[in-house]
Coordinates of C-alpha atoms in Angstrom, one line a residue:
M353 CA -12.2 53.4 27.8
E354 CA -10.3 54.5 24.8
A355 CA -11.1 58.0 23.1
A356 CA -11.2 55.8 20.2
A357 CA -14.3 54.8 20.7
V358 CA -15.9 57.8 19.6
P359 CA -16.4 58.3 15.7
A360 CA -14.2 61.1 14.4
R361 CA -16.4 63.4 12.7
L362 CA -19.3 62.6 15.4
R363 CA -22.1 65.5 15.1
V364 CA -23.9 66.2 18.5
G365 CA -27.0 67.7 18.8
F366 CA -29.1 69.5 21.9
V367 CA -32.3 70.2 21.8
G368 CA -32.5 72.3 24.5
A369 CA -30.1 74.8 25.4
G370 CA -30.5 75.2 29.5
R371 CA -27.7 74.8 32.4
M372 CA -27.5 70.9 32.1
A373 CA -27.2 70.9 28.3
E374 CA -24.8 73.8 28.4
A375 CA -22.2 71.6 30.9
I376 CA -22.4 68.6 29.2
A377 CA -21.7 70.2 26.2
Q378 CA -18.7 72.3 27.8
G379 CA -17.6 68.5 29.3
L380 CA -17.5 67.1 25.9
I381 CA -15.5 70.0 24.2
R382 CA -12.7 70.8 27.1
A383 CA -11.8 66.6 27.0
G384 CA -11.6 66.7 23.1
K385 CA -14.4 64.4 22.9
V386 CA -16.3 66.3 19.9
E387 CA -14.8 70.0 18.1
A388 CA -17.4 72.9 19.3
K389 CA -18.2 73.4 15.6
Q390 CA -19.6 69.6 15.5
V391 CA -22.4 71.0 18.1
L392 CA -25.5 72.2 17.3
A393 CA -28.0 73.4 19.8
S394 CA -31.5 74.7 19.5
A395 CA -33.7 76.3 21.7
P396 CA -37.1 78.5 21.2
T397 CA -35.2 82.0 22.0
D398 CA -31.7 83.3 22.2
R399 CA -31.4 83.6 26.6
N400 CA -29.5 80.1 26.8
L401 CA -27.9 79.9 23.0
C402 CA -25.7 82.9 23.7
H403 CA -23.6 80.8 26.1
F404 CA -23.3 78.0 23.4
R405 CA -22.3 79.9 20.6
A406 CA -19.6 81.6 23.4
L407 CA -18.2 78.0 23.0
G408 CA -18.2 78.0 19.6
C409 CA -20.9 75.9 18.8
Q410 CA -23.5 75.7 15.8
T411 CA -27.1 77.1 17.1
T412 CA -30.6 77.0 15.6
H413 CA -33.8 77.8 16.7
S414 CA -35.3 74.5 15.0
N415 CA -35.7 71.7 16.5
Q416 CA -35.9 69.6 13.4
E417 CA -32.6 71.4 12.0
V418 CA -31.1 69.2 14.9
L419 CA -32.1 65.9 14.3
Q420 CA -31.2 66.6 10.5
S421 CA -27.6 67.8 10.6
C422 CA -26.6 65.3 13.9
S423 CA -26.9 61.6 14.5
L424 CA -26.4 61.6 18.7
V425 CA -29.5 64.1 20.2
I426 CA -29.7 65.0 23.8
F427 CA -32.7 66.4 24.4
A428 CA -32.4 68.3 27.6
T429 CA -35.6 70.4 27.5
K430 CA -38.0 70.9 31.1
P431 CA -40.2 67.4 31.8
Q432 CA -43.9 69.0 30.8
V433 CA -42.3 70.2 27.3
L434 CA -41.0 67.0 26.0
P435 CA -43.9 64.9 25.0
A436 CA -44.9 67.7 22.6
V437 CA -41.0 68.3 21.2
L438 CA -40.8 64.4 20.3
K439 CA -44.1 64.8 18.4
E440 CA -42.2 68.1 16.5
V441 CA -39.5 66.1 15.7
A442 CA -40.5 62.4 15.2
P443 CA -41.3 62.8 11.0
V444 CA -37.9 63.1 10.9
V445 CA -36.4 60.6 13.3
T446 CA -33.9 58.1 11.1
A447 CA -32.8 54.3 12.2
E448 CA -29.0 56.2 12.1
H449 CA -30.2 58.7 15.1
V450 CA -29.5 58.0 18.6
L451 CA -31.6 59.6 21.3
V452 CA -30.6 60.4 24.5
S453 CA -33.1 61.9 27.4
V454 CA -31.7 63.9 30.0
A455 CA -35.2 64.6 31.1
A456 CA -36.5 63.6 34.8
G457 CA -38.9 61.8 35.4
V458 CA -39.8 60.6 31.7
S459 CA -39.9 57.1 31.0
L460 CA -38.1 55.2 28.4
S461 CA -41.4 53.7 27.3
T462 CA -42.9 56.9 27.0
L463 CA -39.9 58.1 25.2
E464 CA -40.2 54.9 22.6
E465 CA -44.1 55.8 22.4
L466 CA -43.6 59.3 21.2
L467 CA -40.9 58.2 18.6
P468 CA -40.9 55.9 15.5
P469 CA -41.0 51.8 16.2
N470 CA -37.1 50.9 16.6
T471 CA -35.6 54.2 17.7
R472 CA -32.5 53.9 19.7
V473 CA -33.2 55.7 22.8
L474 CA -31.4 56.2 26.2
R475 CA -32.0 57.6 29.5
V476 CA -29.8 59.6 31.3
S477 CA -29.6 61.2 35.1
P478 CA -27.2 63.4 35.6
N479 CA -27.1 66.0 38.4
L480 CA -25.4 69.7 39.1
P481 CA -21.9 68.6 39.5
C482 CA -21.5 67.7 36.1
I483 CA -21.0 72.0 35.8
V484 CA -17.5 71.4 37.2
Q485 CA -17.1 68.1 35.6
E486 CA -17.2 65.8 38.9
G487 CA -21.3 64.7 37.6
A488 CA -22.2 61.4 38.7
M489 CA -24.5 59.8 36.1
V490 CA -26.4 57.3 35.5
M491 CA -27.7 55.9 32.3
A492 CA -30.5 53.0 31.2
R493 CA -30.7 51.8 27.4
G494 CA -34.3 51.2 25.7
H495 CA -35.3 48.2 24.0
H496 CA -33.8 48.9 20.4
A497 CA -30.3 50.8 22.0
G498 CA -27.2 48.1 22.2
S499 CA -24.2 48.0 23.7
E500 CA -22.5 50.1 21.1
E501 CA -24.8 53.0 21.6
A502 CA -24.4 52.3 25.5
K503 CA -20.9 52.3 24.9
L504 CA -20.8 55.4 23.0
L505 CA -22.8 57.5 25.2
R506 CA -21.2 56.4 28.1
N507 CA -17.5 57.0 26.7
L508 CA -18.9 60.6 25.9
L509 CA -20.5 61.2 29.0
E510 CA -17.2 60.5 31.2
A511 CA -16.0 63.5 30.3
C512 CA -18.5 65.4 32.7
G513 CA -17.6 62.9 35.4
Q514 CA -18.3 59.3 36.7
C515 CA -21.2 57.4 34.5
E516 CA -22.7 54.0 34.8
E517 CA -24.8 51.9 33.1
V518 CA -27.6 51.2 35.3
P519 CA -31.5 48.9 35.1
E520 CA -34.2 51.9 34.5
A521 CA -35.5 51.0 38.1
Y522 CA -32.2 53.0 39.6
V523 CA -32.8 55.7 37.5
D524 CA -35.8 57.6 40.3
I525 CA -33.3 56.3 43.1
H526 CA -30.3 57.8 41.5
T527 CA -32.1 61.3 41.8
G528 CA -33.1 61.1 45.1
L529 CA -29.5 60.2 46.1
S530 CA -27.7 62.1 43.8
G531 CA -29.9 64.5 41.4
S532 CA -31.3 66.1 45.1
G533 CA -28.0 64.5 47.0
V534 CA -26.6 67.2 46.0
A535 CA -29.0 69.7 48.1
F536 CA -28.6 67.1 50.9
V537 CA -24.8 67.6 51.3
C538 CA -24.8 71.7 50.9
T539 CA -27.3 71.5 53.7
F540 CA -24.7 69.2 55.6
S541 CA -22.0 71.6 54.4
E542 CA -23.6 74.7 55.8
A543 CA -24.2 73.0 59.1
L544 CA -20.3 72.2 59.7
A545 CA -19.8 76.0 59.0
E546 CA -22.5 77.3 61.3
G547 CA -21.3 75.1 63.9
A548 CA -17.3 76.3 63.5
I549 CA -19.0 79.9 63.4
K550 CA -20.8 79.6 66.5
M551 CA -18.0 78.8 68.1
G552 CA -16.3 81.6 66.8
M553 CA -14.5 81.2 63.5
P554 CA -15.0 83.7 60.7
S555 CA -18.1 82.7 58.4
A556 CA -16.2 82.6 55.2
L557 CA -13.0 80.7 56.2
A558 CA -15.4 77.6 57.9
H559 CA -17.7 77.7 55.2
R560 CA -14.4 77.4 52.6
I561 CA -13.0 74.6 55.0
A562 CA -16.4 73.1 55.6
A563 CA -16.2 72.3 51.4
Q564 CA -12.8 71.1 51.6
T565 CA -13.3 68.7 54.2
L566 CA -16.1 67.4 52.0
L567 CA -13.9 67.1 49.1
G568 CA -11.5 65.4 50.4
T569 CA -13.6 62.8 52.7
A570 CA -14.9 62.3 49.0
K571 CA -11.8 61.7 47.3
L572 CA -10.5 59.7 50.0
L573 CA -13.6 57.4 50.2
Q574 CA -12.9 57.0 46.2
Q575 CA -9.2 56.2 46.2
E576 CA -9.4 53.9 49.3
G577 CA -12.2 52.0 48.0
Q578 CA -13.4 51.6 51.8
H579 CA -16.6 51.5 53.3
P580 CA -17.5 55.0 54.9
A581 CA -17.3 53.0 58.8
Q582 CA -14.1 52.2 58.1
L583 CA -12.8 55.4 57.8
R584 CA -14.8 57.1 60.3
T585 CA -13.6 54.4 62.8
D586 CA -9.8 55.5 61.1
V587 CA -10.6 59.5 62.6
L588 CA -11.6 57.8 65.8
T589 CA -10.0 58.1 69.5
P590 CA -11.3 56.7 72.4
A591 CA -12.3 59.4 74.2
G592 CA -11.8 61.8 71.7
T593 CA -13.3 64.9 70.3
T594 CA -14.7 62.6 67.4
I595 CA -17.0 60.4 69.4
Y596 CA -18.1 63.3 71.9
G597 CA -19.2 64.8 68.4
L598 CA -21.1 61.7 66.7
H599 CA -22.7 61.0 69.7
A600 CA -24.4 64.8 69.8
L601 CA -24.9 63.5 65.7
E602 CA -27.1 60.3 66.6
Q603 CA -28.7 62.3 69.4
G604 CA -30.0 64.7 65.8
G605 CA -30.6 61.5 64.4
L606 CA -29.3 62.6 61.2
R607 CA -28.4 59.3 60.0
A608 CA -32.4 58.4 59.9
A609 CA -33.1 62.1 58.6
T610 CA -30.8 61.9 55.8
M611 CA -32.2 58.1 54.6
S612 CA -35.6 59.5 55.3
A613 CA -35.1 62.5 52.7
V614 CA -33.5 60.2 50.0
E615 CA -36.5 58.0 50.4
A616 CA -39.0 61.1 50.2
A617 CA -37.1 62.5 46.8
T618 CA -37.1 59.0 44.9
C619 CA -40.9 58.6 46.1
R620 CA -41.3 62.4 44.6
A621 CA -39.6 60.9 41.5
K622 CA -41.5 57.7 40.6
E623 CA -44.7 60.0 41.4
L624 CA -43.9 62.2 38.6
S625 CA -42.5 59.6 36.1
R626 CA -45.7 58.1 36.8
K627 CA -48.0 61.7 35.6

């Protein structure tokens, strides 16, 4: 997608200045999508705002000021705080605004209820690797957000990794697969390294090699466009080392445990959405 899809003087606001907001801002600035001085972030204290100032962004303690200065505003507060924040800014929301929530478990219908009628709202589910511009994100549109808003947001967020538009029903599944999935993959990486440590490899070396093995495998899957089963078969040789290891994984129930982990995390996300 062409960078021209981003208006030249677009001002981007952040309400909430935690780690995810900082990661998104950093991605946008590094990729040249927006200038740092065109970004305004608000938070109740200076604790997180100092990170935005270090990037060259403007900061404030007033949420309403962000809405009054920026047409695209990303709400990155904690989910339990978001309803009160939306009620506070609702009086200054106009038809010009495009509002984006990255708060987990807050539905588009809840966002739309708390804002003036016809407000253009989108919901984004990011994950932690956005911090290194390798995020896996999905976005869903509210009733009044059109394809132009979706295109603009997607173009901006691609500075932080991959971003795909999906029906809202997939957002909780994405939380289980990719939000929580980062922790599942870390657990697997740790276990891989510990197997090597058990066999006599120094810890730091084992962890470096395990992380690089995950990175390399992910790149192969993306670039070759193959199903993981095909790539796995390419590594297998009859009576070789890999099939012995895979048999041990099957005995340990790795596949079922992983599927259950994604299911449990998704169900919890759905439960939190209902509250």
